Short mmCIF file of C-alpha atoms in Angstrom, two decimals:
data_model
loop_
_atom_site.label_atom_id
_atom_site.label_comp_id
_atom_site.label_asym_id
_atom_site.label_seq_id
_atom_site.Cartn_x
_atom_site.Cartn_y
_atom_site.Cartn_z
CA MET H 712 0.94 -30.46 -44.11
CA HIS H 713 -0.79 -29.14 -41.02
CA SER H 714 -0.48 -24.88 -39.50
CA PRO H 715 1.36 -24.59 -36.66
CA SER H 716 -1.38 -24.37 -33.58
CA VAL H 717 -2.24 -21.87 -31.22
CA VAL H 718 -1.30 -23.07 -27.47
CA GLY H 719 -3.59 -24.60 -25.74
CA PHE H 720 -5.66 -24.97 -29.16
CA PRO H 721 -6.32 -27.58 -31.51
CA PRO H 722 -5.88 -26.53 -34.77
CA THR H 723 -8.58 -26.85 -35.94
CA THR H 724 -9.56 -23.76 -34.06
CA ALA H 725 -6.09 -21.42 -34.13
CA LYS H 726 -7.61 -19.63 -36.92
CA ARG H 727 -10.37 -18.68 -34.88
CA ALA H 728 -8.85 -17.88 -31.53
CA GLY H 729 -8.73 -14.35 -31.53
CA PHE H 730 -5.94 -12.06 -29.08
CA PHE H 731 -7.13 -12.64 -25.91
CA SER H 732 -8.10 -16.50 -26.65
CA ARG H 733 -4.11 -16.90 -27.37
CA LEU H 734 -3.59 -14.14 -24.01
CA PHE H 735 -5.52 -16.71 -22.01
CA ALA H 736 -4.70 -20.05 -23.64
CA PRO H 737 -3.31 -22.37 -20.69
CA ARG H 738 0.33 -23.46 -21.54
CA CYS H 739 0.27 -26.82 -22.99
CA ALA H 740 2.39 -30.03 -20.91
CA MET H 741 5.89 -29.72 -21.05
CA PRO H 742 8.07 -32.76 -22.45
CA GLY H 743 7.66 -35.31 -19.61
CA GLU H 744 4.93 -34.10 -18.29
CA ALA H 745 1.46 -35.63 -17.87
CA PHE H 746 -0.77 -32.37 -17.21
CA GLY H 747 1.51 -29.60 -16.47
CA ALA H 748 2.15 -27.68 -12.61
CA PRO H 749 -1.20 -25.18 -11.25
CA GLY H 750 -0.22 -21.80 -12.09
CA GLN H 751 3.27 -22.88 -14.33
CA GLY H 752 3.60 -20.77 -17.69
CA ASN H 753 4.33 -16.93 -18.80
CA SER H 754 2.26 -14.22 -17.18
CA SER H 755 3.93 -11.27 -18.36
CA ARG H 756 1.75 -10.32 -21.61
CA ILE H 757 -0.65 -10.70 -19.17
CA ALA H 758 1.13 -8.50 -16.42
CA THR H 759 1.66 -5.66 -19.13
CA VAL H 760 -2.47 -5.98 -20.23
CA THR H 761 -2.74 -5.57 -17.04
CA VAL H 762 -1.02 -2.35 -16.49
CA ILE H 763 -2.00 -0.64 -19.86
CA ALA H 764 -5.56 -1.19 -18.76
CA VAL H 765 -4.91 0.64 -15.99
CA LEU H 766 -3.17 3.88 -17.59
CA LEU H 767 -5.96 3.93 -19.84
CA LEU H 768 -8.49 3.53 -17.27
CA TRP H 769 -7.13 6.92 -15.80
CA PHE H 770 -6.92 8.70 -18.31
CA ALA H 771 -10.53 8.16 -18.84
CA VAL H 772 -11.81 8.68 -15.25
CA THR H 773 -9.05 12.52 -15.06
CA ALA H 774 -10.37 12.82 -18.23
CA SER H 775 -13.91 12.39 -17.70
CA GLY H 776 -13.86 15.09 -14.97
CA MET H 777 -15.67 11.79 -13.16
CA VAL H 778 -13.07 12.58 -9.95
CA LYS H 779 -11.35 16.27 -9.00
CA PRO H 780 -8.29 16.57 -9.18
CA LEU H 781 -7.46 16.91 -5.77
CA PHE H 782 -8.32 12.81 -5.47
CA LEU H 783 -6.89 11.93 -8.54
CA PRO H 784 -4.55 14.02 -10.67
CA SER H 785 -4.80 13.55 -14.49
CA PRO H 786 -1.36 11.20 -15.57
CA GLN H 787 -0.10 14.63 -17.06
CA ALA H 788 -0.52 15.94 -14.23
CA VAL H 789 1.85 13.85 -12.02
CA TYR H 790 4.20 13.48 -15.36
CA GLU H 791 4.67 17.60 -14.23
CA LYS H 792 5.64 17.14 -11.16
CA PHE H 793 7.96 14.64 -11.82
CA ILE H 794 9.22 16.62 -13.74
CA MET H 795 9.51 19.80 -11.32
CA ALA H 796 10.75 18.00 -8.35
CA ALA H 797 13.51 16.32 -10.47
CA THR H 798 14.63 20.08 -11.62
CA THR H 799 14.08 22.23 -9.23
CA GLY H 800 12.89 20.78 -6.52
CA PHE H 801 10.10 19.89 -3.82
CA GLY H 802 10.85 20.04 0.56
CA GLY H 803 13.88 21.90 -0.10
CA ALA H 804 15.73 19.12 -1.93
CA THR H 805 15.01 17.54 -5.76
CA LEU H 806 13.66 13.81 -5.98
CA TRP H 807 17.21 12.69 -6.68
CA GLU H 808 17.55 13.76 -3.13
CA HIS H 809 15.45 12.87 -1.92
CA THR H 810 15.32 9.32 -3.46
CA VAL H 811 19.07 8.67 -2.98
CA ALA H 812 18.00 9.35 0.97
CA SER H 813 15.75 6.80 0.87
CA LEU H 814 17.31 4.24 -0.95
CA VAL H 815 20.83 4.66 1.63
CA ARG H 816 17.98 4.52 4.28
CA VAL H 817 16.27 1.69 3.54
CA PHE H 818 19.47 -0.36 1.67
CA GLY H 819 21.44 -0.12 4.84
CA ALA H 820 19.14 -1.23 7.23
CA PHE H 821 18.15 -4.79 4.56
CA GLY H 822 21.88 -5.31 4.93
CA LEU H 823 22.34 -5.02 8.82
CA ALA H 824 19.09 -7.48 9.25
CA CYS H 825 20.76 -10.02 6.68
CA LEU H 826 23.96 -9.32 8.20
CA PHE H 827 21.95 -10.47 11.83
CA ALA H 828 18.71 -11.45 11.18
CA ILE H 829 19.81 -14.64 9.08
CA PRO H 830 22.53 -15.92 11.29
CA VAL H 831 19.05 -15.72 14.84
CA GLY H 832 16.87 -17.51 12.19
CA VAL H 833 19.78 -20.45 11.68
CA MET H 834 20.31 -20.49 14.62
CA MET H 835 16.75 -20.58 16.04
CA GLY H 836 16.21 -24.15 13.41
CA VAL H 837 19.46 -25.91 14.86
CA ASN H 838 19.24 -24.92 18.03
CA ARG H 839 16.80 -24.94 20.94
CA VAL H 840 18.34 -22.83 23.36
CA ALA H 841 18.97 -20.61 20.36
CA ARG H 842 15.30 -20.71 19.67
CA GLY H 843 13.82 -20.71 23.37
CA ILE H 844 15.76 -17.12 23.52
CA PHE H 845 15.25 -15.36 19.85
CA ASP H 846 11.78 -16.57 19.56
CA PRO H 847 9.37 -15.05 22.42
CA LEU H 848 11.33 -11.67 21.73
CA ILE H 849 10.51 -12.24 17.88
CA GLU H 850 7.01 -13.04 17.92
CA PHE H 851 6.64 -10.56 20.72
CA TYR H 852 7.36 -7.55 18.43
CA ARG H 853 6.74 -8.59 14.92
CA PRO H 854 3.31 -8.46 15.70
CA LEU H 855 3.18 -4.31 16.46
CA PRO H 856 3.09 -1.47 14.11
CA PRO H 857 6.66 0.72 13.37
CA LEU H 858 5.17 3.88 15.18
CA ALA H 859 4.11 1.80 18.17
CA TYR H 860 7.43 1.44 18.90
CA LEU H 861 8.73 4.71 17.27
CA PRO H 862 8.32 7.32 19.91
CA LEU H 863 10.78 4.41 22.13
CA VAL H 864 13.24 4.02 19.46
CA ILE H 865 13.19 7.85 19.43
CA ILE H 866 13.83 8.75 22.88
CA TRP H 867 16.48 5.83 23.19
CA PHE H 868 18.28 6.84 20.26
CA GLY H 869 17.19 10.70 19.12
CA ILE H 870 16.25 12.49 16.07
CA GLY H 871 19.34 10.91 13.83
CA GLU H 872 19.77 9.89 11.57
CA PHE H 873 20.60 6.06 12.99
CA SER H 874 16.92 5.58 14.85
CA LYS H 875 15.81 5.92 10.91
CA VAL H 876 17.29 3.62 9.58
CA TYR H 877 17.29 1.09 13.32
CA LEU H 878 13.64 1.68 12.29
CA ILE H 879 13.60 -0.17 9.86
CA PHE H 880 15.72 -3.41 10.67
CA LEU H 881 13.18 -4.25 13.47
CA ALA H 882 11.09 -3.96 10.98
CA ILE H 883 13.18 -6.04 8.49
CA PHE H 884 14.96 -8.52 11.22
CA ALA H 885 11.81 -10.37 12.43
CA PRO H 886 10.09 -11.62 9.13
CA MET H 887 13.89 -12.94 7.58
CA ALA H 888 14.32 -14.19 11.52
CA ILE H 889 10.90 -16.33 10.96
CA ALA H 890 12.08 -16.91 7.43
CA ALA H 891 15.73 -18.39 7.73
CA ARG H 892 13.94 -21.46 10.70
CA ALA H 893 11.56 -22.00 8.58
CA GLY H 894 13.75 -22.55 6.03
CA VAL H 895 15.56 -24.60 8.19
CA SER H 896 12.36 -26.44 9.78
CA SER H 897 11.98 -27.51 6.22
CA VAL H 898 15.94 -29.75 4.88
CA SER H 899 14.30 -33.12 4.76
CA LEU H 900 15.50 -35.55 7.30
CA GLU H 901 17.21 -38.28 4.91
CA GLN H 902 19.66 -35.03 3.68
CA ILE H 903 21.13 -34.85 7.03
CA HIS H 904 21.61 -38.82 8.24
CA ALA H 905 22.29 -39.29 4.57
CA ALA H 906 25.58 -36.38 5.55
CA TYR H 907 26.64 -37.86 9.21
CA SER H 908 26.94 -40.99 7.35
CA MET H 909 29.65 -39.61 5.09
CA GLY H 910 31.72 -38.15 8.06
CA ALA H 911 30.29 -34.86 8.39
CA THR H 912 30.85 -32.79 10.51
CA ARG H 913 27.75 -30.39 12.23
CA PHE H 914 29.26 -27.86 10.64
CA GLN H 915 29.40 -29.08 7.38
CA VAL H 916 25.75 -30.42 7.76
CA ILE H 917 25.02 -27.35 8.47
CA VAL H 918 27.20 -24.98 5.55
CA HIS H 919 26.73 -27.77 3.32
CA VAL H 920 23.48 -29.71 3.37
CA ILE H 921 21.41 -27.27 6.27
CA LEU H 922 21.80 -23.68 4.61
CA ARG H 923 22.03 -24.56 0.90
CA ALA H 924 18.39 -26.41 1.26
CA ALA H 925 16.94 -23.58 3.12
CA ILE H 926 18.40 -20.87 0.93
CA PRO H 927 15.17 -20.33 -1.18
CA GLU H 928 13.15 -19.47 2.59
CA ILE H 929 15.29 -16.66 2.70
CA LEU H 930 15.80 -15.30 -0.07
CA THR H 931 11.62 -15.24 0.51
CA GLY H 932 12.38 -13.76 3.49
CA MET H 933 14.83 -11.47 2.26
CA ARG H 934 11.87 -10.49 -0.74
CA ILE H 935 9.45 -9.56 2.54
CA GLY H 936 11.50 -8.26 4.14
CA ILE H 937 12.44 -5.26 1.62
CA GLY H 938 8.91 -4.38 1.42
CA VAL H 939 7.87 -3.94 4.82
CA GLY H 940 11.35 -2.03 4.96
CA TRP H 941 10.00 0.33 2.46
CA THR H 942 6.36 1.18 4.10
CA THR H 943 8.26 1.20 7.81
CA LEU H 944 10.50 3.80 5.46
CA VAL H 945 7.33 7.12 6.15
CA ALA H 946 6.88 6.05 9.31
CA GLY H 947 10.67 6.93 9.95
CA GLU H 948 11.23 10.33 8.08
CA MET H 949 7.94 11.50 10.55
CA VAL H 950 10.45 12.44 12.73
CA ALA H 951 13.06 15.42 11.87
CA ALA H 952 13.98 14.76 8.12
CA THR H 953 14.92 16.57 5.74
CA ARG H 954 14.97 14.85 2.50
CA GLY H 955 13.61 11.14 1.39
CA LEU H 956 10.58 10.32 -0.66
CA GLY H 957 9.04 9.25 2.80
CA TYR H 958 9.54 13.01 4.25
CA MET H 959 8.01 13.90 0.36
CA VAL H 960 5.25 11.72 0.28
CA LEU H 961 4.15 13.44 4.33
CA SER H 962 5.09 17.33 3.71
CA ALA H 963 2.84 17.36 0.28
CA SER H 964 -0.24 15.63 1.96
CA GLU H 965 0.93 18.53 4.69
CA PHE H 966 -0.95 20.99 1.10
CA LEU H 967 -3.82 18.58 -0.47
CA ALA H 968 -1.30 18.29 -3.04
CA SER H 969 -1.82 14.66 -4.33
CA ASP H 970 -0.29 14.10 -7.42
CA VAL H 971 3.35 15.27 -5.54
CA VAL H 972 1.02 11.85 -3.22
CA ILE H 973 0.66 9.47 -6.33
CA MET H 974 4.59 10.42 -8.04
CA GLY H 975 6.04 9.85 -5.05
CA ILE H 976 3.83 6.92 -4.39
CA ILE H 977 5.21 5.77 -7.93
CA VAL H 978 8.43 5.90 -7.38
CA ILE H 979 8.40 3.73 -4.07
CA GLY H 980 6.51 1.66 -6.40
CA PHE H 981 9.54 1.22 -9.17
CA PHE H 982 12.39 1.38 -6.48
CA ALA H 983 10.42 -1.92 -4.41
CA PHE H 984 9.18 -3.38 -7.21
CA LEU H 985 13.06 -3.46 -9.17
CA PHE H 986 14.07 -4.90 -6.48
CA ASP H 987 11.65 -8.18 -6.26
CA LEU H 988 13.04 -8.13 -9.79
CA MET H 989 16.67 -8.57 -9.43
CA MET H 990 15.80 -11.19 -6.10
CA ARG H 991 13.50 -13.36 -8.66
CA TYR H 992 17.18 -13.49 -10.91
CA LEU H 993 18.71 -14.38 -7.88
CA GLU H 994 15.95 -17.24 -6.94
CA ARG H 995 16.62 -18.62 -10.25
CA THR H 996 20.11 -18.68 -10.27
CA LEU H 997 21.35 -20.05 -7.14
CA VAL H 998 18.23 -22.17 -6.49
CA PRO H 999 17.06 -23.37 -9.81
CA TRP H 1000 15.64 -26.39 -9.06
CA LYS H 1001 13.19 -25.28 -6.56
CA GLY H 1002 9.80 -26.60 -7.51
CA LYS H 1003 11.06 -28.71 -9.21
CA VAL H 1004 11.99 -30.98 -6.54
#
């Protein structure tokens, strides 16, 4: 009886394979595969090692005194500020109140973008008139940074809550609409012709063929859009905001409180990463065939 081999190594070298050798070993081809697709396999262990290494490096650099705390505070200092903001608050509100205010703004704008951008992108893909109307407008403002049209948003809609949500909505709208249009354009003509040959109407083709085939691109656009929304949040909370994660980070930067700034960045990154994990799960559930056909 031969002992089971380590993945990616022959049985003769399995015992000599160390931790890092096993960690970075190439994945064996699945049944029915000749060589396996490039980049396939689970990278969670490598990601975990990367995060731990970054944290250890952060501890080491701050403990050695190589960098002043003003520029890079220690993890302990950031954790203490996290506890302080969660209990006593910072900038006139607790961390939970800042977080809720930002989540409402970002996901409110994201919901509006899903409601409008996806239909507009689909119409751009299936109708040349819609493409001629929306494409130049979207392509004109898409490369502009939100700070460029922030003054106009303030002039038109004031400094209330609507202007903040609208600014984030504009930033999310363009990538989601373009992704939906790209998804429609990637649909196979053979599938469309087959549906028409079986008596499907134009509406049925759009709903049951084109939209289903465009879902992977639409989900990718949603992931990109929510990321753009989080980056725009700071710009939106620059104007007359009294709470929010972006407001907290900006307020802390004025007082050179780098520990609060890093703490706010970590909180924003946590929620953005959590949503991205949810979108990945949704993608695996709705389009399990992505990348396999």
